[in-house]
JSON list of N, CA and C in Angstrom, two decimals:
[
{"chain": "A", "resi": 1, "resn": "UNK", "atom": "N", "xyz": [121.27, 66.78, 97.54]},
{"chain": "A", "resi": 1, "resn": "UNK", "atom": "CA", "xyz": [121.41, 67.88, 96.59]},
{"chain": "A", "resi": 1, "resn": "UNK", "atom": "C", "xyz": [122.45, 68.90, 97.09]},
{"chain": "A", "resi": 2, "resn": "UNK", "atom": "N", "xyz": [122.46, 69.17, 98.38]},
{"chain": "A", "resi": 2, "resn": "UNK", "atom": "CA", "xyz": [123.35, 70.21, 98.90]},
{"chain": "A", "resi": 2, "resn": "UNK", "atom": "C", "xyz": [124.83, 69.87, 98.70]},
{"chain": "A", "resi": 3, "resn": "UNK", "atom": "N", "xyz": [125.17, 68.60, 98.56]},
{"chain": "A", "resi": 3, "resn": "UNK", "atom": "CA", "xyz": [126.57, 68.21, 98.44]},
{"chain": "A", "resi": 3, "resn": "UNK", "atom": "C", "xyz": [127.05, 68.26, 96.98]},
{"chain": "A", "resi": 4, "resn": "UNK", "atom": "N", "xyz": [126.22, 68.72, 96.06]},
{"chain": "A", "resi": 4, "resn": "UNK", "atom": "CA", "xyz": [126.62, 68.80, 94.66]},
{"chain": "A", "resi": 4, "resn": "UNK", "atom": "C", "xyz": [127.67, 69.89, 94.48]},
{"chain": "A", "resi": 5, "resn": "UNK", "atom": "N", "xyz": [128.65, 69.62, 93.62]},
{"chain": "A", "resi": 5, "resn": "UNK", "atom": "CA", "xyz": [129.64, 70.65, 93.30]},
{"chain": "A", "resi": 5, "resn": "UNK", "atom": "C", "xyz": [129.00, 71.64, 92.32]},
{"chain": "A", "resi": 6, "resn": "UNK", "atom": "N", "xyz": [129.64, 72.79, 92.18]},
{"chain": "A", "resi": 6, "resn": "UNK", "atom": "CA", "xyz": [129.13, 73.80, 91.24]},
{"chain": "A", "resi": 6, "resn": "UNK", "atom": "C", "xyz": [129.06, 73.22, 89.83]},
{"chain": "A", "resi": 7, "resn": "UNK", "atom": "N", "xyz": [130.04, 72.40, 89.47]},
{"chain": "A", "resi": 7, "resn": "UNK", "atom": "CA", "xyz": [130.05, 71.79, 88.14]},
{"chain": "A", "resi": 7, "resn": "UNK", "atom": "C", "xyz": [128.89, 70.81, 87.98]},
{"chain": "A", "resi": 8, "resn": "UNK", "atom": "N", "xyz": [128.58, 70.05, 89.03]},
{"chain": "A", "resi": 8, "resn": "UNK", "atom": "CA", "xyz": [127.46, 69.10, 88.97]},
{"chain": "A", "resi": 8, "resn": "UNK", "atom": "C", "xyz": [126.13, 69.86, 88.84]},
{"chain": "A", "resi": 9, "resn": "UNK", "atom": "N", "xyz": [126.01, 70.98, 89.53]},
{"chain": "A", "resi": 9, "resn": "UNK", "atom": "CA", "xyz": [124.80, 71.80, 89.42]},
{"chain": "A", "resi": 9, "resn": "UNK", "atom": "C", "xyz": [124.64, 72.27, 87.98]},
{"chain": "A", "resi": 10, "resn": "UNK", "atom": "N", "xyz": [125.74, 72.78, 87.40]},
{"chain": "A", "resi": 10, "resn": "UNK", "atom": "CA", "xyz": [125.73, 73.25, 86.01]},
{"chain": "A", "resi": 10, "resn": "UNK", "atom": "C", "xyz": [125.30, 72.12, 85.07]},
{"chain": "A", "resi": 11, "resn": "UNK", "atom": "N", "xyz": [125.91, 70.94, 85.23]},
{"chain": "A", "resi": 11, "resn": "UNK", "atom": "CA", "xyz": [125.60, 69.80, 84.36]},
{"chain": "A", "resi": 11, "resn": "UNK", "atom": "C", "xyz": [124.14, 69.37, 84.50]},
{"chain": "A", "resi": 12, "resn": "UNK", "atom": "N", "xyz": [123.63, 69.35, 85.72]},
{"chain": "A", "resi": 12, "resn": "UNK", "atom": "CA", "xyz": [122.24, 68.93, 85.94]},
{"chain": "A", "resi": 12, "resn": "UNK", "atom": "C", "xyz": [121.26, 69.92, 85.32]},
{"chain": "A", "resi": 13, "resn": "UNK", "atom": "N", "xyz": [121.56, 71.21, 85.43]},
{"chain": "A", "resi": 13, "resn": "UNK", "atom": "CA", "xyz": [120.70, 72.22, 84.81]},
{"chain": "A", "resi": 13, "resn": "UNK", "atom": "C", "xyz": [120.70, 72.06, 83.29]},
{"chain": "A", "resi": 14, "resn": "UNK", "atom": "N", "xyz": [121.85, 71.72, 82.71]},
{"chain": "A", "resi": 14, "resn": "UNK", "atom": "CA", "xyz": [121.92, 71.47, 81.26]},
{"chain": "A", "resi": 14, "resn": "UNK", "atom": "C", "xyz": [121.03, 70.27, 80.90]},
{"chain": "A", "resi": 15, "resn": "UNK", "atom": "N", "xyz": [121.11, 69.20, 81.72]},
{"chain": "A", "resi": 15, "resn": "UNK", "atom": "CA", "xyz": [120.29, 68.00, 81.48]},
{"chain": "A", "resi": 15, "resn": "UNK", "atom": "C", "xyz": [118.81, 68.34, 81.52]},
{"chain": "A", "resi": 16, "resn": "UNK", "atom": "N", "xyz": [118.44, 69.28, 82.38]},
{"chain": "A", "resi": 16, "resn": "UNK", "atom": "CA", "xyz": [117.03, 69.66, 82.54]},
{"chain": "A", "resi": 16, "resn": "UNK", "atom": "C", "xyz": [116.58, 70.64, 81.46]},
{"chain": "A", "resi": 17, "resn": "UNK", "atom": "N", "xyz": [117.47, 70.96, 80.53]},
{"chain": "A", "resi": 17, "resn": "UNK", "atom": "CA", "xyz": [117.10, 71.82, 79.41]},
{"chain": "A", "resi": 17, "resn": "UNK", "atom": "C", "xyz": [117.32, 73.29, 79.66]},
{"chain": "A", "resi": 18, "resn": "UNK", "atom": "N", "xyz": [118.00, 73.64, 80.74]},
{"chain": "A", "resi": 18, "resn": "UNK", "atom": "CA", "xyz": [118.29, 75.04, 81.02]},
{"chain": "A", "resi": 18, "resn": "UNK", "atom": "C", "xyz": [119.59, 75.43, 80.32]},
{"chain": "A", "resi": 19, "resn": "UNK", "atom": "N", "xyz": [119.82, 76.73, 80.23]},
{"chain": "A", "resi": 19, "resn": "UNK", "atom": "CA", "xyz": [121.07, 77.25, 79.68]},
{"chain": "A", "resi": 19, "resn": "UNK", "atom": "C", "xyz": [121.73, 78.05, 80.79]},
{"chain": "A", "resi": 20, "resn": "UNK", "atom": "N", "xyz": [122.32, 77.36, 81.79]},
{"chain": "A", "resi": 20, "resn": "UNK", "atom": "CA", "xyz": [122.79, 78.04, 82.99]},
{"chain": "A", "resi": 20, "resn": "UNK", "atom": "C", "xyz": [124.09, 78.81, 82.77]},
{"chain": "A", "resi": 21, "resn": "UNK", "atom": "N", "xyz": [124.30, 79.88, 83.55]},
{"chain": "A", "resi": 21, "resn": "UNK", "atom": "CA", "xyz": [125.61, 80.53, 83.55]},
{"chain": "A", "resi": 21, "resn": "UNK", "atom": "C", "xyz": [126.58, 79.65, 84.33]},
{"chain": "A", "resi": 22, "resn": "UNK", "atom": "N", "xyz": [127.84, 80.01, 84.35]},
{"chain": "A", "resi": 22, "resn": "UNK", "atom": "CA", "xyz": [128.80, 79.29, 85.20]},
{"chain": "A", "resi": 22, "resn": "UNK", "atom": "C", "xyz": [128.32, 79.40, 86.64]},
{"chain": "A", "resi": 23, "resn": "UNK", "atom": "N", "xyz": [128.26, 78.28, 87.34]},
{"chain": "A", "resi": 23, "resn": "UNK", "atom": "CA", "xyz": [127.78, 78.28, 88.72]},
{"chain": "A", "resi": 23, "resn": "UNK", "atom": "C", "xyz": [128.92, 78.68, 89.65]},
{"chain": "A", "resi": 24, "resn": "UNK", "atom": "N", "xyz": [128.64, 79.64, 90.53]},
{"chain": "A", "resi": 24, "resn": "UNK", "atom": "CA", "xyz": [129.62, 80.06, 91.53]},
{"chain": "A", "resi": 24, "resn": "UNK", "atom": "C", "xyz": [128.90, 80.22, 92.87]},
{"chain": "A", "resi": 25, "resn": "UNK", "atom": "N", "xyz": [129.60, 80.67, 93.87]},
{"chain": "A", "resi": 25, "resn": "UNK", "atom": "CA", "xyz": [128.98, 80.77, 95.20]},
{"chain": "A", "resi": 25, "resn": "UNK", "atom": "C", "xyz": [127.86, 81.80, 95.25]},
{"chain": "A", "resi": 26, "resn": "UNK", "atom": "N", "xyz": [127.83, 82.74, 94.32]},
{"chain": "A", "resi": 26, "resn": "UNK", "atom": "CA", "xyz": [126.78, 83.76, 94.31]},
{"chain": "A", "resi": 26, "resn": "UNK", "atom": "C", "xyz": [125.45, 83.22, 93.78]},
{"chain": "A", "resi": 27, "resn": "UNK", "atom": "N", "xyz": [125.51, 82.33, 92.79]},
{"chain": "A", "resi": 27, "resn": "UNK", "atom": "CA", "xyz": [124.26, 81.84, 92.19]},
{"chain": "A", "resi": 27, "resn": "UNK", "atom": "C", "xyz": [124.00, 80.37, 92.48]},
{"chain": "A", "resi": 28, "resn": "UNK", "atom": "N", "xyz": [124.80, 79.78, 93.35]},
{"chain": "A", "resi": 28, "resn": "UNK", "atom": "CA", "xyz": [124.70, 78.35, 93.67]},
{"chain": "A", "resi": 28, "resn": "UNK", "atom": "C", "xyz": [123.32, 77.97, 94.21]},
{"chain": "A", "resi": 29, "resn": "UNK", "atom": "N", "xyz": [122.81, 78.73, 95.18]},
{"chain": "A", "resi": 29, "resn": "UNK", "atom": "CA", "xyz": [121.51, 78.40, 95.78]},
{"chain": "A", "resi": 29, "resn": "UNK", "atom": "C", "xyz": [120.38, 78.53, 94.76]},
{"chain": "A", "resi": 30, "resn": "UNK", "atom": "N", "xyz": [120.49, 79.52, 93.88]},
{"chain": "A", "resi": 30, "resn": "UNK", "atom": "CA", "xyz": [119.49, 79.69, 92.83]},
{"chain": "A", "resi": 30, "resn": "UNK", "atom": "C", "xyz": [119.50, 78.47, 91.90]},
{"chain": "A", "resi": 31, "resn": "UNK", "atom": "N", "xyz": [120.71, 78.01, 91.56]},
{"chain": "A", "resi": 31, "resn": "UNK", "atom": "CA", "xyz": [120.82, 76.82, 90.71]},
{"chain": "A", "resi": 31, "resn": "UNK", "atom": "C", "xyz": [120.21, 75.59, 91.37]},
{"chain": "A", "resi": 32, "resn": "UNK", "atom": "N", "xyz": [120.50, 75.43, 92.67]},
{"chain": "A", "resi": 32, "resn": "UNK", "atom": "CA", "xyz": [119.93, 74.29, 93.40]},
{"chain": "A", "resi": 32, "resn": "UNK", "atom": "C", "xyz": [118.41, 74.39, 93.45]},
{"chain": "A", "resi": 33, "resn": "UNK", "atom": "N", "xyz": [117.89, 75.60, 93.63]},
{"chain": "A", "resi": 33, "resn": "UNK", "atom": "CA", "xyz": [116.43, 75.78, 93.68]},
{"chain": "A", "resi": 33, "resn": "UNK", "atom": "C", "xyz": [115.80, 75.42, 92.34]},
{"chain": "A", "resi": 34, "resn": "UNK", "atom": "N", "xyz": [116.46, 75.80, 91.25]},
{"chain": "A", "resi": 34, "resn": "UNK", "atom": "CA", "xyz": [115.93, 75.47, 89.92]},
{"chain": "A", "resi": 34, "resn": "UNK", "atom": "C", "xyz": [115.90, 73.96, 89.70]},
{"chain": "A", "resi": 35, "resn": "UNK", "atom": "N", "xyz": [116.97, 73.28, 90.15]},
{"chain": "A", "resi": 35, "resn": "UNK", "atom": "CA", "xyz": [117.00, 71.82, 90.02]},
{"chain": "A", "resi": 35, "resn": "UNK", "atom": "C", "xyz": [115.87, 71.20, 90.84]},
{"chain": "A", "resi": 36, "resn": "UNK", "atom": "N", "xyz": [115.72, 71.68, 92.08]},
{"chain": "A", "resi": 36, "resn": "UNK", "atom": "CA", "xyz": [114.69, 71.16, 92.98]},
{"chain": "A", "resi": 36, "resn": "UNK", "atom": "C", "xyz": [113.30, 71.33, 92.36]},
{"chain": "A", "resi": 37, "resn": "UNK", "atom": "N", "xyz": [113.01, 72.54, 91.86]},
{"chain": "A", "resi": 37, "resn": "UNK", "atom": "CA", "xyz": [111.71, 72.81, 91.26]},
{"chain": "A", "resi": 37, "resn": "UNK", "atom": "C", "xyz": [111.47, 71.95, 90.03]},
{"chain": "A", "resi": 38, "resn": "UNK", "atom": "N", "xyz": [112.50, 71.82, 89.19]},
{"chain": "A", "resi": 38, "resn": "UNK", "atom": "CA", "xyz": [112.36, 71.01, 87.97]},
{"chain": "A", "resi": 38, "resn": "UNK", "atom": "C", "xyz": [112.08, 69.56, 88.31]},
{"chain": "A", "resi": 39, "resn": "UNK", "atom": "N", "xyz": [112.79, 69.05, 89.31]},
{"chain": "A", "resi": 39, "resn": "UNK", "atom": "CA", "xyz": [112.59, 67.64, 89.68]},
{"chain": "A", "resi": 39, "resn": "UNK", "atom": "C", "xyz": [111.22, 67.43, 90.33]},
{"chain": "A", "resi": 40, "resn": "UNK", "atom": "N", "xyz": [110.74, 68.42, 91.08]},
{"chain": "A", "resi": 40, "resn": "UNK", "atom": "CA", "xyz": [109.38, 68.32, 91.63]},
{"chain": "A", "resi": 40, "resn": "UNK", "atom": "C", "xyz": [108.36, 68.25, 90.50]},
{"chain": "A", "resi": 41, "resn": "UNK", "atom": "N", "xyz": [108.54, 69.09, 89.48]},
{"chain": "A", "resi": 41, "resn": "UNK", "atom": "CA", "xyz": [107.62, 69.08, 88.35]},
{"chain": "A", "resi": 41, "resn": "UNK", "atom": "C", "xyz": [107.68, 67.74, 87.62]},
{"chain": "A", "resi": 42, "resn": "UNK", "atom": "N", "xyz": [108.88, 67.22, 87.41]},
{"chain": "A", "resi": 42, "resn": "UNK", "atom": "CA", "xyz": [109.02, 65.92, 86.75]},
{"chain": "A", "resi": 42, "resn": "UNK", "atom": "C", "xyz": [108.32, 64.84, 87.55]},
{"chain": "A", "resi": 43, "resn": "UNK", "atom": "N", "xyz": [108.50, 64.86, 88.87]},
{"chain": "A", "resi": 43, "resn": "UNK", "atom": "CA", "xyz": [107.88, 63.85, 89.72]},
{"chain": "A", "resi": 43, "resn": "UNK", "atom": "C", "xyz": [106.37, 63.99, 89.74]},
{"chain": "A", "resi": 44, "resn": "UNK", "atom": "N", "xyz": [105.85, 65.22, 89.70]},
{"chain": "A", "resi": 44, "resn": "UNK", "atom": "CA", "xyz": [104.40, 65.39, 89.73]},
{"chain": "A", "resi": 44, "resn": "UNK", "atom": "C", "xyz": [103.81, 64.92, 88.40]},
{"chain": "A", "resi": 45, "resn": "UNK", "atom": "N", "xyz": [104.55, 65.08, 87.30]},
{"chain": "A", "resi": 45, "resn": "UNK", "atom": "CA", "xyz": [104.08, 64.56, 86.02]},
{"chain": "A", "resi": 45, "resn": "UNK", "atom": "C", "xyz": [103.95, 63.05, 86.08]},
{"chain": "A", "resi": 46, "resn": "UNK", "atom": "N", "xyz": [104.93, 62.39, 86.69]},
{"chain": "A", "resi": 46, "resn": "UNK", "atom": "CA", "xyz": [104.88, 60.93, 86.83]},
{"chain": "A", "resi": 46, "resn": "UNK", "atom": "C", "xyz": [103.68, 60.54, 87.69]},
{"chain": "A", "resi": 47, "resn": "UNK", "atom": "N", "xyz": [103.44, 61.27, 88.78]},
{"chain": "A", "resi": 47, "resn": "UNK", "atom": "CA", "xyz": [102.29, 60.98, 89.63]},
{"chain": "A", "resi": 47, "resn": "UNK", "atom": "C", "xyz": [100.99, 61.12, 88.84]},
{"chain": "A", "resi": 48, "resn": "UNK", "atom": "N", "xyz": [100.91, 62.16, 87.99]},
{"chain": "A", "resi": 48, "resn": "UNK", "atom": "CA", "xyz": [99.71, 62.35, 87.18]},
{"chain": "A", "resi": 48, "resn": "UNK", "atom": "C", "xyz": [99.49, 61.16, 86.26]},
{"chain": "A", "resi": 49, "resn": "UNK", "atom": "N", "xyz": [100.56, 60.67, 85.65]},
{"chain": "A", "resi": 49, "resn": "UNK", "atom": "CA", "xyz": [100.44, 59.53, 84.73]},
{"chain": "A", "resi": 49, "resn": "UNK", "atom": "C", "xyz": [99.97, 58.29, 85.49]},
{"chain": "A", "resi": 50, "resn": "UNK", "atom": "N", "xyz": [100.51, 58.09, 86.68]},
{"chain": "A", "resi": 50, "resn": "UNK", "atom": "CA", "xyz": [100.12, 56.93, 87.48]},
{"chain": "A", "resi": 50, "resn": "UNK", "atom": "C", "xyz": [98.65, 57.03, 87.84]},
{"chain": "A", "resi": 51, "resn": "UNK", "atom": "N", "xyz": [98.20, 58.21, 88.27]},
{"chain": "A", "resi": 51, "resn": "UNK", "atom": "CA", "xyz": [96.81, 58.34, 88.68]},
{"chain": "A", "resi": 51, "resn": "UNK", "atom": "C", "xyz": [95.88, 58.18, 87.47]},
{"chain": "A", "resi": 52, "resn": "UNK", "atom": "N", "xyz": [96.31, 58.64, 86.29]},
{"chain": "A", "resi": 52, "resn": "UNK", "atom": "CA", "xyz": [95.51, 58.44, 85.09]},
{"chain": "A", "resi": 52, "resn": "UNK", "atom": "C", "xyz": [95.33, 56.96, 84.80]},
{"chain": "A", "resi": 53, "resn": "UNK", "atom": "N", "xyz": [96.41, 56.20, 84.94]},
{"chain": "A", "resi": 53, "resn": "UNK", "atom": "CA", "xyz": [96.33, 54.75, 84.72]},
{"chain": "A", "resi": 53, "resn": "UNK", "atom": "C", "xyz": [95.38, 54.12, 85.72]},
{"chain": "A", "resi": 54, "resn": "UNK", "atom": "N", "xyz": [95.45, 54.54, 86.97]},
{"chain": "A", "resi": 54, "resn": "UNK", "atom": "CA", "xyz": [94.57, 53.98, 87.99]},
{"chain": "A", "resi": 54, "resn": "UNK", "atom": "C", "xyz": [93.12, 54.36, 87.70]},
{"chain": "A", "resi": 55, "resn": "UNK", "atom": "N", "xyz": [92.89, 55.59, 87.25]},
{"chain": "A", "resi": 55, "resn": "UNK", "atom": "CA", "xyz": [91.54, 56.01, 86.90]},
{"chain": "A", "resi": 55, "resn": "UNK", "atom": "C", "xyz": [90.99, 55.14, 85.77]},
{"chain": "A", "resi": 56, "resn": "UNK", "atom": "N", "xyz": [91.83, 54.88, 84.77]},
{"chain": "A", "resi": 56, "resn": "UNK", "atom": "CA", "xyz": [91.40, 54.05, 83.65]},
{"chain": "A", "resi": 56, "resn": "UNK", "atom": "C", "xyz": [91.04, 52.65, 84.13]},
{"chain": "A", "resi": 57, "resn": "UNK", "atom": "N", "xyz": [91.87, 52.10, 85.02]},
{"chain": "A", "resi": 57, "resn": "UNK", "atom": "CA", "xyz": [91.58, 50.76, 85.54]},
{"chain": "A", "resi": 57, "resn": "UNK", "atom": "C", "xyz": [90.25, 50.77, 86.29]},
{"chain": "A", "resi": 58, "resn": "UNK", "atom": "N", "xyz": [90.01, 51.80, 87.08]},
{"chain": "A", "resi": 58, "resn": "UNK", "atom": "CA", "xyz": [88.75, 51.89, 87.83]},
{"chain": "A", "resi": 58, "resn": "UNK", "atom": "C", "xyz": [87.57, 51.94, 86.86]},
{"chain": "A", "resi": 59, "resn": "UNK", "atom": "N", "xyz": [87.68, 52.73, 85.80]},
{"chain": "A", "resi": 59, "resn": "UNK", "atom": "CA", "xyz": [86.59, 52.85, 84.84]},
{"chain": "A", "resi": 59, "resn": "UNK", "atom": "C", "xyz": [86.34, 51.52, 84.14]},
{"chain": "A", "resi": 60, "resn": "UNK", "atom": "N", "xyz": [87.44, 50.83, 83.78]},
{"chain": "A", "resi": 60, "resn": "UNK", "atom": "CA", "xyz": [87.29, 49.54, 83.12]},
{"chain": "A", "resi": 60, "resn": "UNK", "atom": "C", "xyz": [86.63, 48.53, 84.05]},
{"chain": "A", "resi": 61, "resn": "UNK", "atom": "N", "xyz": [87.03, 48.53, 85.32]},
{"chain": "A", "resi": 61, "resn": "UNK", "atom": "CA", "xyz": [86.43, 47.61, 86.29]},
{"chain": "A", "resi": 61, "resn": "UNK", "atom": "C", "xyz": [84.94, 47.89, 86.44]},
{"chain": "A", "resi": 62, "resn": "UNK", "atom": "N", "xyz": [84.58, 49.16, 86.48]},
{"chain": "A", "resi": 62, "resn": "UNK", "atom": "CA", "xyz": [83.16, 49.52, 86.64]},
{"chain": "A", "resi": 62, "resn": "UNK", "atom": "C", "xyz": [82.36, 49.02, 85.44]},
{"chain": "A", "resi": 63, "resn": "UNK", "atom": "N", "xyz": [82.90, 49.16, 84.24]},
{"chain": "A", "resi": 63, "resn": "UNK", "atom": "CA", "xyz": [82.18, 48.72, 83.04]},
{"chain": "A", "resi": 63, "resn": "UNK", "atom": "C", "xyz": [82.00, 47.21, 83.06]},
{"chain": "A", "resi": 64, "resn": "UNK", "atom": "N", "xyz": [83.03, 46.48, 83.51]},
{"chain": "A", "resi": 64, "resn": "UNK", "atom": "CA", "xyz": [82.95, 45.02, 83.54]},
{"chain": "A", "resi": 64, "resn": "UNK", "atom": "C", "xyz": [81.91, 44.55, 84.54]},
{"chain": "A", "resi": 65, "resn": "UNK", "atom": "N", "xyz": [81.72, 45.30, 85.61]},
{"chain": "A", "resi": 65, "resn": "UNK", "atom": "CA", "xyz": [80.78, 44.87, 86.65]},
{"chain": "A", "resi": 65, "resn": "UNK", "atom": "C", "xyz": [79.33, 45.10, 86.25]},
{"chain": "A", "resi": 66, "resn": "UNK", "atom": "N", "xyz": [79.10, 45.98, 85.27]},
{"chain": "A", "resi": 66, "resn": "UNK", "atom": "CA", "xyz": [77.72, 46.27, 84.87]},
{"chain": "A", "resi": 66, "resn": "UNK", "atom": "C", "xyz": [77.07, 45.11, 84.16]}
]
């Protein structure tokens, strides 16, 4: 992430649904932090979906064993 250009940071924030200002050396770290936080949230959502699927499988297995 640290090797991203200011333009890449701007583009990634747009992809994440943000409306970023022009990225410069003054707001660069803030932009990187926003990308990092957004990607953490996206990844945790994926983890939640995976665990839900595993929970469903466990419940189905328990019902079959009864």
